[in-house]
Structures are given as structure tokens and as C-alpha cells.
CSV table of C-alpha atoms in Angstrom, one decimal:
chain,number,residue,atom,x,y,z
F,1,UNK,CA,2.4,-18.9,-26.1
F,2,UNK,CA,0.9,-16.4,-28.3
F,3,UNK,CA,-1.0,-13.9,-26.9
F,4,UNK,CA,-3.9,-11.5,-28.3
F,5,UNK,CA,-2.1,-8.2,-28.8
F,6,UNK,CA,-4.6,-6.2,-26.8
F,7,UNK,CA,-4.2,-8.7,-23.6
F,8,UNK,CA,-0.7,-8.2,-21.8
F,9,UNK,CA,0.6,-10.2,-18.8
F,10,UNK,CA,2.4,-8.1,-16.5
F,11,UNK,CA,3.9,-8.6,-13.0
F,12,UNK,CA,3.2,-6.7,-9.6
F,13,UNK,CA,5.5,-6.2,-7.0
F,14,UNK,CA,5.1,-4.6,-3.8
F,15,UNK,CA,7.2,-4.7,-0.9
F,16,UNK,CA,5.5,-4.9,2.8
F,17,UNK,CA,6.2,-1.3,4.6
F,18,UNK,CA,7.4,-3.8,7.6
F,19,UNK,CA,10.0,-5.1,5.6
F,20,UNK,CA,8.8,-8.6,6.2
F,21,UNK,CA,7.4,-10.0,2.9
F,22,UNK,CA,7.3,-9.2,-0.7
F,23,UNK,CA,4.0,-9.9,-2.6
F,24,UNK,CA,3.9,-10.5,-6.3
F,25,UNK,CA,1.0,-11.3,-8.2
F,26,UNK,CA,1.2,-12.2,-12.5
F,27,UNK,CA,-2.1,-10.3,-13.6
F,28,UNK,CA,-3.8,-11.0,-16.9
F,29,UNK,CA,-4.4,-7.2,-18.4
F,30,UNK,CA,-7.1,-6.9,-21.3
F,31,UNK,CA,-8.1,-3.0,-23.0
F,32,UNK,CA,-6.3,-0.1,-22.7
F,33,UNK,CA,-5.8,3.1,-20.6
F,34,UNK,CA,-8.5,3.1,-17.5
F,35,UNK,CA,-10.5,1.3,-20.0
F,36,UNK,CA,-9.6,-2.4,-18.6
F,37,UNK,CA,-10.4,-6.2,-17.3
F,38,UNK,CA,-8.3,-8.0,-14.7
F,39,UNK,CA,-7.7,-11.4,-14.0
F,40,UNK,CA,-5.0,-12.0,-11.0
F,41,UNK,CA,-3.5,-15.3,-12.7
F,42,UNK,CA,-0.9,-15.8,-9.9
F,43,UNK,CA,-0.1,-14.2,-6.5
F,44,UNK,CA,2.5,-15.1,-3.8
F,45,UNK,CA,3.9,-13.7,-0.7
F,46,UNK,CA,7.5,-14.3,-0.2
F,47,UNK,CA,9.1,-14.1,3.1
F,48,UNK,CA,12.3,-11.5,3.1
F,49,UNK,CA,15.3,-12.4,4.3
F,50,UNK,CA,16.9,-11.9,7.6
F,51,UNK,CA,19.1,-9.0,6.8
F,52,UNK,CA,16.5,-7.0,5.2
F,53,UNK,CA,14.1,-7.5,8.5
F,54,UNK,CA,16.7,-6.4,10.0
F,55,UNK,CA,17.3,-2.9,8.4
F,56,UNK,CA,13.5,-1.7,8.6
F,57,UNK,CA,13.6,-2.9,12.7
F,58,UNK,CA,16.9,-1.1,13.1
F,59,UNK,CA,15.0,1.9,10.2
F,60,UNK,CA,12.2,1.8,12.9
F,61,UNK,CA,14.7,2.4,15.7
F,62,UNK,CA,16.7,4.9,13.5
F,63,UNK,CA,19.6,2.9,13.4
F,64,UNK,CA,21.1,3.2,10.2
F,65,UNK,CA,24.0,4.3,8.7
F,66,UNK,CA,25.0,5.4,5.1
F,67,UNK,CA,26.7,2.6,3.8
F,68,UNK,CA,24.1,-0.3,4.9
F,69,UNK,CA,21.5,1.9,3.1
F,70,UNK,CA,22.8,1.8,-0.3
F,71,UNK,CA,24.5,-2.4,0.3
F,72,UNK,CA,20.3,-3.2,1.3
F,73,UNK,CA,19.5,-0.9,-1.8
F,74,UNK,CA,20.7,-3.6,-3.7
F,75,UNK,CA,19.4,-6.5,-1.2
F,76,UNK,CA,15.7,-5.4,-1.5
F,77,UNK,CA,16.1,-5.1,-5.8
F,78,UNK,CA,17.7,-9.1,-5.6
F,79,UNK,CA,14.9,-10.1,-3.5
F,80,UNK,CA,12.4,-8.3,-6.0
F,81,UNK,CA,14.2,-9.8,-8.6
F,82,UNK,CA,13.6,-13.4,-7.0
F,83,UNK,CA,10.3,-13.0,-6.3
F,84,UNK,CA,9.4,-12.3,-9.8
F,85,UNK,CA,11.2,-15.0,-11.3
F,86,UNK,CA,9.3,-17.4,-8.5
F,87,UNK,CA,6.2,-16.1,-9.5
F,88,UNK,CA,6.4,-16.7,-13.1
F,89,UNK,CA,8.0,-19.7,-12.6
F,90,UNK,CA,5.0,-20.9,-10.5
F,91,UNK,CA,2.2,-19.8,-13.1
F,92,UNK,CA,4.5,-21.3,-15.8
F,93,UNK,CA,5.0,-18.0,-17.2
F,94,UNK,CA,7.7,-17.1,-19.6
F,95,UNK,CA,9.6,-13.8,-18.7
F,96,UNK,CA,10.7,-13.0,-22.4
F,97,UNK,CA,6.5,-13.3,-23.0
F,98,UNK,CA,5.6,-10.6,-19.8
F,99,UNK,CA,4.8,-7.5,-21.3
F,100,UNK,CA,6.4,-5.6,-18.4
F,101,UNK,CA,6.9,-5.6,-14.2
F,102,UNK,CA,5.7,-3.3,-12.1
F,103,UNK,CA,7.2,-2.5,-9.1
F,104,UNK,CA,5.9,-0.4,-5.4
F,105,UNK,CA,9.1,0.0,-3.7
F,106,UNK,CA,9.9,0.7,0.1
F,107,UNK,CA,11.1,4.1,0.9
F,108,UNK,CA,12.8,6.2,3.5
F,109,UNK,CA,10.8,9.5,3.9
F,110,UNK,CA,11.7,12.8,5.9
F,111,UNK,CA,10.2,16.0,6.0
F,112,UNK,CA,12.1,19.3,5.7
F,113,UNK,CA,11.5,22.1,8.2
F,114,UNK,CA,9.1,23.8,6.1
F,115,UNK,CA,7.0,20.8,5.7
F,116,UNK,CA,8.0,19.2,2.1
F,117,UNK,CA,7.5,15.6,2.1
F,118,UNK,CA,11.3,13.5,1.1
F,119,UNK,CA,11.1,10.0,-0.4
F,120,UNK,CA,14.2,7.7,-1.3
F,121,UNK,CA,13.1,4.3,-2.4
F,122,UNK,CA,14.7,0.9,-1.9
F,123,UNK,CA,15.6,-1.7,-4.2
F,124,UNK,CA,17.4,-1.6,-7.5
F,125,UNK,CA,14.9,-2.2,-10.5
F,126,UNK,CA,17.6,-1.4,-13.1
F,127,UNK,CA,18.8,-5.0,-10.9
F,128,UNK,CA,15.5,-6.8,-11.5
F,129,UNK,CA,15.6,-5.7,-15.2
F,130,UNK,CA,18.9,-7.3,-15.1
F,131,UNK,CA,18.0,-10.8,-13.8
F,132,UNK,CA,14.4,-10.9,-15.6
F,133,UNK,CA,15.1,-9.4,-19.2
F,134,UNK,CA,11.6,-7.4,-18.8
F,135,UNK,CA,10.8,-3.8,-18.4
F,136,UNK,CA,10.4,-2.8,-15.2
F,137,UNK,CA,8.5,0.4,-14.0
F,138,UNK,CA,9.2,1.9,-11.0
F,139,UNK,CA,9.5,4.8,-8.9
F,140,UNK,CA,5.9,4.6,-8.5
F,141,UNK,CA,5.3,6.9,-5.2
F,142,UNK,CA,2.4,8.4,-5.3
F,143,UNK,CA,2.2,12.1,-3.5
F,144,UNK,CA,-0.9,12.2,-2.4
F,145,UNK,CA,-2.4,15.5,-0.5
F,146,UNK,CA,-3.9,13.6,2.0
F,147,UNK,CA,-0.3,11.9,2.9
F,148,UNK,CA,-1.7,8.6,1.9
F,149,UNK,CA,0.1,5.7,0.4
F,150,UNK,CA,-2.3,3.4,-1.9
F,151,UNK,CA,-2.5,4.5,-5.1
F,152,UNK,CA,-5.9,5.8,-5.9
F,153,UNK,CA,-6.4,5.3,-9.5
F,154,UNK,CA,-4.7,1.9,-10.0
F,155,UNK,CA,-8.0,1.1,-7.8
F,156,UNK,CA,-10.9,2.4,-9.8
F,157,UNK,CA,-10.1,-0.8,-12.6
F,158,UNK,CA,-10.4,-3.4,-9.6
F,159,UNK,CA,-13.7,-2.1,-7.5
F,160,UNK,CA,-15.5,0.3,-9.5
F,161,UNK,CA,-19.0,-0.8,-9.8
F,162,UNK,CA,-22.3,0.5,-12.2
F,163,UNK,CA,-24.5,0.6,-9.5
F,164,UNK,CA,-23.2,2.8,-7.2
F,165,UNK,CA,-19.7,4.2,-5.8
F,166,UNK,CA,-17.2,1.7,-3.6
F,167,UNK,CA,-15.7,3.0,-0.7
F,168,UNK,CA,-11.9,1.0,-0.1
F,169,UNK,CA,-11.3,0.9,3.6
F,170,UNK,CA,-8.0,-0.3,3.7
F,171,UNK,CA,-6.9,-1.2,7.7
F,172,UNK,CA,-2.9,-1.5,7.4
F,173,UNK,CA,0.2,0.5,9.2
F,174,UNK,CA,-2.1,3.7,7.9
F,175,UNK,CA,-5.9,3.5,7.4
F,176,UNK,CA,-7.1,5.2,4.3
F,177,UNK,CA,-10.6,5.5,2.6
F,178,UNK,CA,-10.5,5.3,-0.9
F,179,UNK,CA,-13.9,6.7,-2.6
F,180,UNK,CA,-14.5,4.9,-6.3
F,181,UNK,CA,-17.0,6.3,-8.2
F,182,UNK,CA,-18.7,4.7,-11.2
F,183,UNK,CA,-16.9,6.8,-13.6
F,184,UNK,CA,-13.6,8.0,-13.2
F,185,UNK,CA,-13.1,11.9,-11.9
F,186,UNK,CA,-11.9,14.3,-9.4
F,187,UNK,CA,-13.9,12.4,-6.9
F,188,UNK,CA,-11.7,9.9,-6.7
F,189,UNK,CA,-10.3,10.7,-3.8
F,190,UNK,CA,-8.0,9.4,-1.4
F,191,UNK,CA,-8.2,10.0,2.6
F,192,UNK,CA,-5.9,8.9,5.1
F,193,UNK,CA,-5.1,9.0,8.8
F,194,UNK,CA,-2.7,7.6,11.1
F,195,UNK,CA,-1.8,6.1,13.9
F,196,UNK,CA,-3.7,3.5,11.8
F,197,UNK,CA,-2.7,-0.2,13.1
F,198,UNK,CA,1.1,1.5,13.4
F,199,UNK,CA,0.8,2.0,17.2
F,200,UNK,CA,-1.0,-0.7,18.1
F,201,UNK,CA,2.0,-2.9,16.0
F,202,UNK,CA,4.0,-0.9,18.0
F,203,UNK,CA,2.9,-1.2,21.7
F,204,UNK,CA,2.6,-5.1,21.2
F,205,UNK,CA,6.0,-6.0,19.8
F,206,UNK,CA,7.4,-3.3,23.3
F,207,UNK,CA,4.8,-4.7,25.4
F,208,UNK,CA,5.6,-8.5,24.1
F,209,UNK,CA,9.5,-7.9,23.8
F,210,UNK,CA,9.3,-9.0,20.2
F,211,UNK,CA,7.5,-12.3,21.0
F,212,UNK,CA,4.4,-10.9,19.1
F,213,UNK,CA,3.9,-8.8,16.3
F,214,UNK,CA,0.5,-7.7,16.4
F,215,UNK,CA,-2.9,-7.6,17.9
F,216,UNK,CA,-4.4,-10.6,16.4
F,217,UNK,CA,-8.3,-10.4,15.5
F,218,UNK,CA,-8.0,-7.9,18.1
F,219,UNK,CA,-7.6,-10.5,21.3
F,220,UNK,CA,-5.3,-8.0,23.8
F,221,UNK,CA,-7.2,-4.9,23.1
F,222,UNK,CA,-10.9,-5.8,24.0
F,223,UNK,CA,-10.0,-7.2,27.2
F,224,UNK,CA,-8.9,-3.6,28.2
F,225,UNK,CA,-10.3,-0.7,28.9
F,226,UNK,CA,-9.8,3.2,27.3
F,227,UNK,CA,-7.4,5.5,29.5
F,228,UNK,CA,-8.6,9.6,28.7
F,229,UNK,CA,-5.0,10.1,30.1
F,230,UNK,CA,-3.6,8.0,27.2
F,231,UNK,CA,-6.0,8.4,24.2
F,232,UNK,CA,-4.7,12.6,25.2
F,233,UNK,CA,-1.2,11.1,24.5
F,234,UNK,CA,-1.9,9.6,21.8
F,235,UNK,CA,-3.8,11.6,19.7
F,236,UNK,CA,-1.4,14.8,19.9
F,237,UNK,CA,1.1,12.0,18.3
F,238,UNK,CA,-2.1,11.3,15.8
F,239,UNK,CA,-2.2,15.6,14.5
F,240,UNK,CA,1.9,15.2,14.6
F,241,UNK,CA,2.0,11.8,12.3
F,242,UNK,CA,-1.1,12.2,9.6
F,243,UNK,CA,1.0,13.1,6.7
F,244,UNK,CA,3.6,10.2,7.5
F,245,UNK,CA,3.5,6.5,5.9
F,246,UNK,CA,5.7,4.1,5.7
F,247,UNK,CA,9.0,3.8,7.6
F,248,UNK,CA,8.3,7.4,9.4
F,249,UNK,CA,5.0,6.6,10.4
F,250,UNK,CA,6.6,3.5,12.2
F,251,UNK,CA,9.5,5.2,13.7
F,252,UNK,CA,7.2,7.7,15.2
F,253,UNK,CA,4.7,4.9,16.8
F,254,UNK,CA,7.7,3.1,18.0
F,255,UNK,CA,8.8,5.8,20.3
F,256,UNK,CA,5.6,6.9,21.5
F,257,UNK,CA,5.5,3.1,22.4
F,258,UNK,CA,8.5,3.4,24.4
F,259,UNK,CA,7.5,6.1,26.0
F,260,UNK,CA,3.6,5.0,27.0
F,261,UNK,CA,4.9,1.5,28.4
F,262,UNK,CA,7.9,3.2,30.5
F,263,UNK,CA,4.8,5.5,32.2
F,264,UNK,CA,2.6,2.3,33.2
F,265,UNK,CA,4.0,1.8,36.3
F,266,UNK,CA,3.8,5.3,37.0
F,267,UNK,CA,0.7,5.4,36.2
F,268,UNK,CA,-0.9,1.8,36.6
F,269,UNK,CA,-2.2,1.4,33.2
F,270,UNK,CA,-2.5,-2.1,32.0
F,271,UNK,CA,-0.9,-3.2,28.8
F,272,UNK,CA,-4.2,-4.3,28.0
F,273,UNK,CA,-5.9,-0.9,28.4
F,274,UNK,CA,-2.6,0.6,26.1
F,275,UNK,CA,-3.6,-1.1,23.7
F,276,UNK,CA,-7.3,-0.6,23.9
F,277,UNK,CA,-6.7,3.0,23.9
F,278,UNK,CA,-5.0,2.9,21.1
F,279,UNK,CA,-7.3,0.7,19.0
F,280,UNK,CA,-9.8,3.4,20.1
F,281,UNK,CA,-8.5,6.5,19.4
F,282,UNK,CA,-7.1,5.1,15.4
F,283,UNK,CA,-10.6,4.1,14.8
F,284,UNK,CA,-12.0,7.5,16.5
F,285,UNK,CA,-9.4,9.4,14.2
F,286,UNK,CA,-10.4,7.5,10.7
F,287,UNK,CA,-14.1,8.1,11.2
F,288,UNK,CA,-13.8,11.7,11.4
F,289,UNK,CA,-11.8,11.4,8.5
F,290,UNK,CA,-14.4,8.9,6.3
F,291,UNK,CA,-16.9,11.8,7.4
F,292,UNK,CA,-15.2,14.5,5.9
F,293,UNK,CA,-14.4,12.6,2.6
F,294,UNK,CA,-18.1,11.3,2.4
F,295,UNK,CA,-19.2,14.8,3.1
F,296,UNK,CA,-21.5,16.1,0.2
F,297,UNK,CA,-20.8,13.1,-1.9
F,298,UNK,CA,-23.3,9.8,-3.1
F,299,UNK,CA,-23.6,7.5,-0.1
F,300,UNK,CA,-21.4,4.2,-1.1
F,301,UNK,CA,-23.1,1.0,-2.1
F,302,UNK,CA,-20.9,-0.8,-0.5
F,303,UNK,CA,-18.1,-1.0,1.6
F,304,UNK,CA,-14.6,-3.1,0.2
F,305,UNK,CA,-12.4,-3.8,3.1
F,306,UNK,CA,-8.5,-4.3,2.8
F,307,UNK,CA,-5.1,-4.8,5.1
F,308,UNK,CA,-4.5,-6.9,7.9
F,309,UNK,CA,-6.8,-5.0,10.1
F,310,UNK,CA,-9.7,-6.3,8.3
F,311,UNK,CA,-9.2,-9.5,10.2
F,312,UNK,CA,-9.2,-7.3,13.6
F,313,UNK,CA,-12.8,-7.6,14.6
F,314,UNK,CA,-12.6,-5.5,17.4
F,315,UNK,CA,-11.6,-2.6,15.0
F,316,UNK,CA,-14.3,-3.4,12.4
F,317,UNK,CA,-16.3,-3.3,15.6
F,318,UNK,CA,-15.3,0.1,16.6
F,319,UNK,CA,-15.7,1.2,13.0
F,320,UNK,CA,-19.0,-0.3,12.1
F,321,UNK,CA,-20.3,1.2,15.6
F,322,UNK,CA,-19.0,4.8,14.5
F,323,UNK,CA,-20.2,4.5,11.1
F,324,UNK,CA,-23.4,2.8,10.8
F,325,UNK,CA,-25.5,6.7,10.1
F,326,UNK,CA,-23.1,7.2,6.7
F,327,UNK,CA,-22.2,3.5,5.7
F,328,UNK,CA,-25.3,1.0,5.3
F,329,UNK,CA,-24.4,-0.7,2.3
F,330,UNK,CA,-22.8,-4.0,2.7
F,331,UNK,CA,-19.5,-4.7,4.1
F,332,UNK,CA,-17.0,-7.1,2.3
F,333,UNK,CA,-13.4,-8.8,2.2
F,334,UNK,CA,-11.6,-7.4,-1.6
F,335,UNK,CA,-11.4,-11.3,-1.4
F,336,UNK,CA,-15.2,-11.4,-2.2
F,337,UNK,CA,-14.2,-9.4,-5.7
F,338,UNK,CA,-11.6,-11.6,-6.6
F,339,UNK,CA,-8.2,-9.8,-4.9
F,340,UNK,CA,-6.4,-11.2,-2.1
F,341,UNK,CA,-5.9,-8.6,1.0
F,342,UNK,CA,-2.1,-9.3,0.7
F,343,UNK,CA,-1.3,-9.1,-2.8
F,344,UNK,CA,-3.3,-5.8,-3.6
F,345,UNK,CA,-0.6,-3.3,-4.1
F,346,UNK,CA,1.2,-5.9,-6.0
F,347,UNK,CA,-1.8,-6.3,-8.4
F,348,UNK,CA,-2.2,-1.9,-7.9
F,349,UNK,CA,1.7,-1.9,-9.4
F,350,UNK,CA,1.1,-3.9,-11.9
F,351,UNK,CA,-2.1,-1.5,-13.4
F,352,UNK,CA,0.3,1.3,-12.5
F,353,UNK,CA,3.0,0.0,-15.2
F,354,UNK,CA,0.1,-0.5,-17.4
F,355,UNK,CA,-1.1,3.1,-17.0
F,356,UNK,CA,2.6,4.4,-17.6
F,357,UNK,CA,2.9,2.8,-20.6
F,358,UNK,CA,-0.5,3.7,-22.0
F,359,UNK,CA,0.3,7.2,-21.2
F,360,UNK,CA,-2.3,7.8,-18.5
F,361,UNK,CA,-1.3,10.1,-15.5
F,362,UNK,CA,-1.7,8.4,-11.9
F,363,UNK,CA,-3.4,11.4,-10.6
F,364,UNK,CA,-6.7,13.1,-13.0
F,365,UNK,CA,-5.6,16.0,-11.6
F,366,UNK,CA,-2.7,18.3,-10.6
F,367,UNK,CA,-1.6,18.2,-7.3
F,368,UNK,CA,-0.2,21.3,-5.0
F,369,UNK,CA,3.2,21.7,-6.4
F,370,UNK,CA,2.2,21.1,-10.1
F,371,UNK,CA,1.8,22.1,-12.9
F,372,UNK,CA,0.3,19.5,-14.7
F,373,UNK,CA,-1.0,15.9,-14.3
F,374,UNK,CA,2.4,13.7,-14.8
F,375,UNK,CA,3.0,9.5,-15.8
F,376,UNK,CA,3.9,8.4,-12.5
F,377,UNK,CA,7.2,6.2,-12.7
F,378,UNK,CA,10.0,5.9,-14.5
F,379,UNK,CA,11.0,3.1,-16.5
F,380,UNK,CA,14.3,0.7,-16.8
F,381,UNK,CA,14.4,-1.3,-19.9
F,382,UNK,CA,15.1,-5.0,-20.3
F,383,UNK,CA,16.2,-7.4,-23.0
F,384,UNK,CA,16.2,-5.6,-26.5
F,385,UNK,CA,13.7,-8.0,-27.8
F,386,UNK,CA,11.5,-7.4,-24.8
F,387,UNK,CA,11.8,-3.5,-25.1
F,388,UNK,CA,11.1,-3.5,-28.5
F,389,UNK,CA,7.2,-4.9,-27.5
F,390,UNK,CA,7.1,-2.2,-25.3
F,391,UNK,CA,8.1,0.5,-27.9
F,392,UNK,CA,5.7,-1.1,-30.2
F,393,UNK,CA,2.8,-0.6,-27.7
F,394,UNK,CA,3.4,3.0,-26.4
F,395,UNK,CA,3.5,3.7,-30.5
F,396,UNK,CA,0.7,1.7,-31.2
F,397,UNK,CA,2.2,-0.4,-33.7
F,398,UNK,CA,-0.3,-3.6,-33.7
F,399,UNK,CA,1.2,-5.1,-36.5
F,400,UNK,CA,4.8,-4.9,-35.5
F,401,UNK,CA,3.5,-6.6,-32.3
F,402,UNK,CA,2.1,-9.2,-33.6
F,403,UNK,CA,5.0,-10.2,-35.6
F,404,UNK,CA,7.0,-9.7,-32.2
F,405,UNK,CA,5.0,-12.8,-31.0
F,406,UNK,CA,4.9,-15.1,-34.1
């Protein structure tokens, strides 16, 4: 199939922090730099397998050595490759016609004594541009001030809106507000917080003895009742954890877990009231933070929720409760706009690799520790043919694409 030359077809791939599932989506792009339409074509989330569910449980318990990192290196980069290959074999999409893949890995993280942030991220992509023959972009970790995780301007294409600014409120392992003004700008901002849902993951898969992964819509937690004695844990674990995401920020909820369900005998707290507390003091946490980002800005004119704690309606509860002097537009699933809740950083990786390769830096502005606004990623070629297109682009040769797709 030819395609117009100023519409590209790339594929998004992001890998749950859990380790569980991989989502891919095949997203339609049409314009240039921020100035873009999207059209999600395709989306899919793939189950991982067992040995890579295994390494993020044992990651969680930090139980890993050396050489099993760098054997599920490759691991996670196959099952990337796979899942883009399912994708576009689902949307009957030709790989050799994709203008690229982009690609939100999972990463170990660490931070040094005097408080640097350390990534390392998993899976291969010089593997997937192996298997797929297609330009992959990856490396895409964004270091964000704030120690948040969703990247804020591969956003602004997807929910910004002429009438007003969107506020993203997306409810995962971390919450973070993302404020989307009309026009692109330093005030597009990024806030987040933890525990987020981390803990409350956490205390139900100790509490449950693995039986049960989370607090579904919410059921456990509002039939307890809030513990001071707990929510003081809890939130000295909250100051300790803000900059964390990821792999850290579950290791650290897992022990804290541990160590609040070992003390309920002690101390005759229910499991329910655990993991009310918990619930609590995340959602007491976020709205101080949504305050301070809202602070001096344009109210939002509406409210885009995101993550698998959008379908916790005790925590939309909470949050609606705490919120309702800052936040009275109207609240609504990204679903509403036309982006699945579990594909959205695939679809945000895919923009991503379309910024890189327009030139446009991930972040309008430096951030402490640089110099200068940078492309966020790095890039592993694929077939020759293939690359070429992509050279063709970044040079803005129209003509020698179009005779790339006669």
C-alpha cells in the first residue's frame, strides 16, 4: 500500500512496569513535529511469559543476579519483537511499509548516595530491529524533575484541547498529574507522587499470598477503616519513595508490605483497614501534589483519567472528595477521546519515535543537569531499504520518498 508521504504508520511499544504484559498499538501519524493527528489503528495487550514474570517478582524481592539480568535483557527484546510482529500482523500491516517502532522499555533504577537517579533498561531493540527489518527508537526514559515516568509531551498531541487546558490524572503503580495546555509551553508540566496504587498492589498480593493481585474497583479497602498508626508508617515511606518509579518504587512497597502485615497481630489491624489506609494516604499525598501543580495556573476544563486505578472507584471517590474546590470540569475515561487506558504509553512511544525523528526535543526545556533541550532516544536501524525512508524523512527529501513507495 502506498501511503501519502506526510502520513506515517509507526508502532508503540511499552512494556507493563509489573512485568506482566506488553501493549502495542499501530498508530496512523499525519503532520509533522508537535504539529500532528492520530488515529490508534490497532492496539493489543500481550501477556509475557512466565520467565519474564518471574524476574520483575524476584526484581521486586531483589533477587537477581548478574547473569539472569543480561539472559532476560534479551528475553524482554524477543517478546517486543513478537509483539510487534502480532500487532502488524493483526492490522494486516506490512513491516517493510511501517515508518518506524517505537519502543518504552522496562528499567532497573538505583540512586547513588548523593541522590542521582540510575536507569538500565531491559530488552534488546537492536533484537527487535533484527526480527522486524524497521527502525526502532528506543531508550526513551524520560528524566523528569518531578521523578515521574509518563512522558509529558508525547501527551499534548493526544488531549490537548482549544477550549481550555486537560489535566491527565493517570492512577497506575505511581500517580502523576499531567497539565496540557492549549498550546505547547513550559507549562506543560508533569507532577508525580507515590505510593500511588504500588502499596496497595503490594499489601494485597502479601495479604492474599499471591492469590490476588490488586484491589479490584476498590472492594477490600472500603470495607476498612483508616489506622493514624499506619497512615504515620506509611507516609514517612511516601517522602522516602517520591522520586522512585518503576521496579524501585515496587521493591520499596513490597517491603513496607512485609513489614505492616507482620505488625497486625501486634497491633490488631485488619487487613482490610491496611489497605484502607493505604488507599487513603496515596490519594491524601496526590492531592497535595495536584494542588501545588494547579497553583497559579488556568483551572482545567476537564479532567482525562488513565491507569488501572481509574477503575478503583473508591480512589476516584477519595480523589473527587479532595478535589472538588480546584477540579469542576468534567471527569472522563482517555477511552472517551479515543485511547484505550492500557495501550497509552504504547501509543505515547510511538509519538516519541515520531518526535525523534522530526527532530523535536522530548522536554521544551532544559532540565537540572543540562545544558540544552536534547532528542530523547537513540535509534537502531533496520533493513537498508527501510532506513533509507527514514534518512529520507529526517532530510526532508519528499521526492526521494515517494519513489521509495512506488
Amino acid at each position: 500500500m502506498v501511503q501519502e508521504p506526510c502520513t506515517r504508520r509507526v508502532i508503540g511499544l511499552a512494556m507493563a512496569s509489573t512485568g506482566h504484559a506488553i501493549k502495542a498499538a499501530l498508530v496512523e501519524v499525519a503532520g509533522q513535529a508537535l504539529d500532528l493527528s492520530l488515529r490508534v489503528c490497532h492496539s493489543q495487550v500481550f501477556p509475557c511469559p512466565t520467565d519474564i514474570r518471574q524476574f520483575f517478582h524476584d526484581a521486586r524481592q531483589q533477587m537477581l543476579a548478574t547473569q539472569r539480568v543480561a539472559i532476560v535483557h534479551r528475553a524482554i527484546g524477543q517478546a517486543l519483537a513478537d509483539a510487534a510482529c502480532q500487532i502488524a500482523d493483526q492490522a494486516s500491516q506490512s513491516l517493510h511499509d511501517l515508518f518506524c517502532i517505537g519502543c518504552l522499555q522496562p528499567y532497573l533504577d538505583a540512586e547513588t548516595e548523593d541522590g542521582t537517579q540510575c536507569h538500565l533498561a531491559l530488552g534488546d531493540p537492536g533484537l527487535i530491529a533484527e526480527q522486524t527489518g524497521t527502525a526502532v527508537v528506543a531508550d526513551l526514559i524520560v528524566h523528569d524533575p518531578h521523578g515521574g515516568y509518563m512522558p509529558v509531551l508525547a501527551l499534548w498531541p493526544l488531549f490537548h484541547a482549544a477550549e481550555g487546558p486537560t489535566l491527565l490524572l493517570h492512577l497506575g503503580t505511581a500517580f502523576q498529574a499531567v497539565y496540557i495546555p492549549p498550546e505547547p509551553g513550559p507549562d506543560a508540566l508533569g507532577a508525580v507522587t507515590s505510593p500511588g496504587m504500588a502499596l496497595v498492589d503490594a499489601l494485597v498480593r502479601t495479604l492474599s499470598g499471591g492469590r490476588e493481585e490488586c484491589d479490584a474497583g476498590g472492594r477490600f479497602a472500603v470495607q476498612g477503616r483508616y489506622v493514624p498508626d499506619v497512615a504515620e508508617q506509611i507516609r514517612s515511606y511516601a517522602v522516602s519513595s517520591t522520586r522512585m518509579a518503576g521496579l524501585a518504587l515496587s521493591a520499596a512497597a513490597e517491603r513496607l508490605a512485609k513489614h505492616l502485615t507482620a505488625q497486625t497481630q501486634l497491633h490488631a489491624w485488619q487487613a482490610h483497614d491496611l489497605l484502607c489506609t493505604a488507599t487513603h494516604c496515596a490519594v491524601e499525598r496526590f492531592a497535595d501534589k495536584l494542588r501545588e501543580l494547579l497553583a497559579g495556573r488556568q483551572p482545567p476544563a476537564r479532567v482525562v483519567l488513565s491507569g488501572g486505578g481509574m477503575r478503583n472507584g473508591f480512589v476516584l471517590r477519595l480523589l473527587q472528595n479532595r478535589l472538588r474546590d480546584c477540579l469542576d470540569g468534567p471527569w472522563m475515561p482517555c477511552t472517551a477521546l479515543g485511547v484505550g487506558t492500557d495501550v497509552l504509553r504504547s501509543v505515547c512511544a510511538g509519538i516519541l519515535a515520531v518526535l525523534f525523528l522530526d527532530g523535536v526535543p522530548a522536554h521544551l526545556h532544559p532540565q537540572p543537569g543540562c545544558r540544552f533541550p536534547r532528542l530523547l532516544g537513540c535509534i537502531w536501524p533496520g533493513s537498508p531499504q527501510q532506513w533509507v525512508r527514514c534518512l529520507a524523512w529526517m532530510n526532508g527529501d519528499l521526492e526521494a520518498l515517494e519513489a521509495l513507495d512506488e
